[in-house]
Amino acid sequence: MGEYQAATLDRVFGAISDPTRRAILNRLAAGDERVTEVASNFPISLNSVSKHVRVLEQAGLVTRTIQGRNHVLSLNADPMAEAAEWIDHYRAFWTDRLAALDRFVTGAGGATGATGATPADATDVTATPTPEEHS
């Protein structure tokens, strides 16, 4: 993963980690709104909402256009698509791993597990490694 993509993912995940910012994104998914309209739906000050909006802007998730005195916010979902691709990559990895574990545990592969190992050969995934194993 390139440094640019990692930085983008860090900003996106940081931005969506807050429930207020997720709620702002949810509102903007329905359409553009002025900052004051967005702020009126939260029990926090306009200044606090503006700080949340700035985090979303820095992550590239929200764009602001100024029309006279009105600051209109729009959702830009492109950075979320990049994050979804990253998640999907790992979802496929863990789905395959969990399916193999399920086959091994349920014995769907016959007397041996999905890896061809017998139960006696299986590594106890809950065991704590000894200090020698850490080296």
Coordinates of N, CA and C in Angstrom, one line a residue, residues 10 27 44 58-59 75 85 92 102 127:
D10 N -6.0 6.6 6.8 CA -5.9 7.1 8.1 C -6.9 8.2 8.4
R27 N -26.6 12.6 7.0 CA -27.5 13.7 6.6 C -27.2 14.2 5.2
I44 N -25.0 20.4 20.0 CA -23.7 21.0 20.3 C -23.7 22.3 19.5
Q58 N -11.0 17.6 5.6 CA -9.6 17.2 5.6 C -9.5 15.7 5.1
A59 N -10.5 14.9 5.4 CA -10.5 13.5 4.9 C -11.0 13.4 3.5
L75 N -21.6 15.8 0.2 CA -20.9 14.5 0.5 C -20.1 14.1 -0.7
E85 N -12.8 -0.7 -0.3 CA -11.9 -1.7 -1.0 C -10.9 -2.3 -0.1
A92 N -12.2 -10.8 2.5 CA -12.0 -12.0 1.7 C -10.9 -12.9 2.4
D102 N -13.4 -23.6 9.9 CA -14.7 -24.4 10.1 C -14.6 -25.8 9.5
A127 N -3.2 -20.8 22.7 CA -2.1 -21.0 23.6 C -1.2 -19.7 23.6

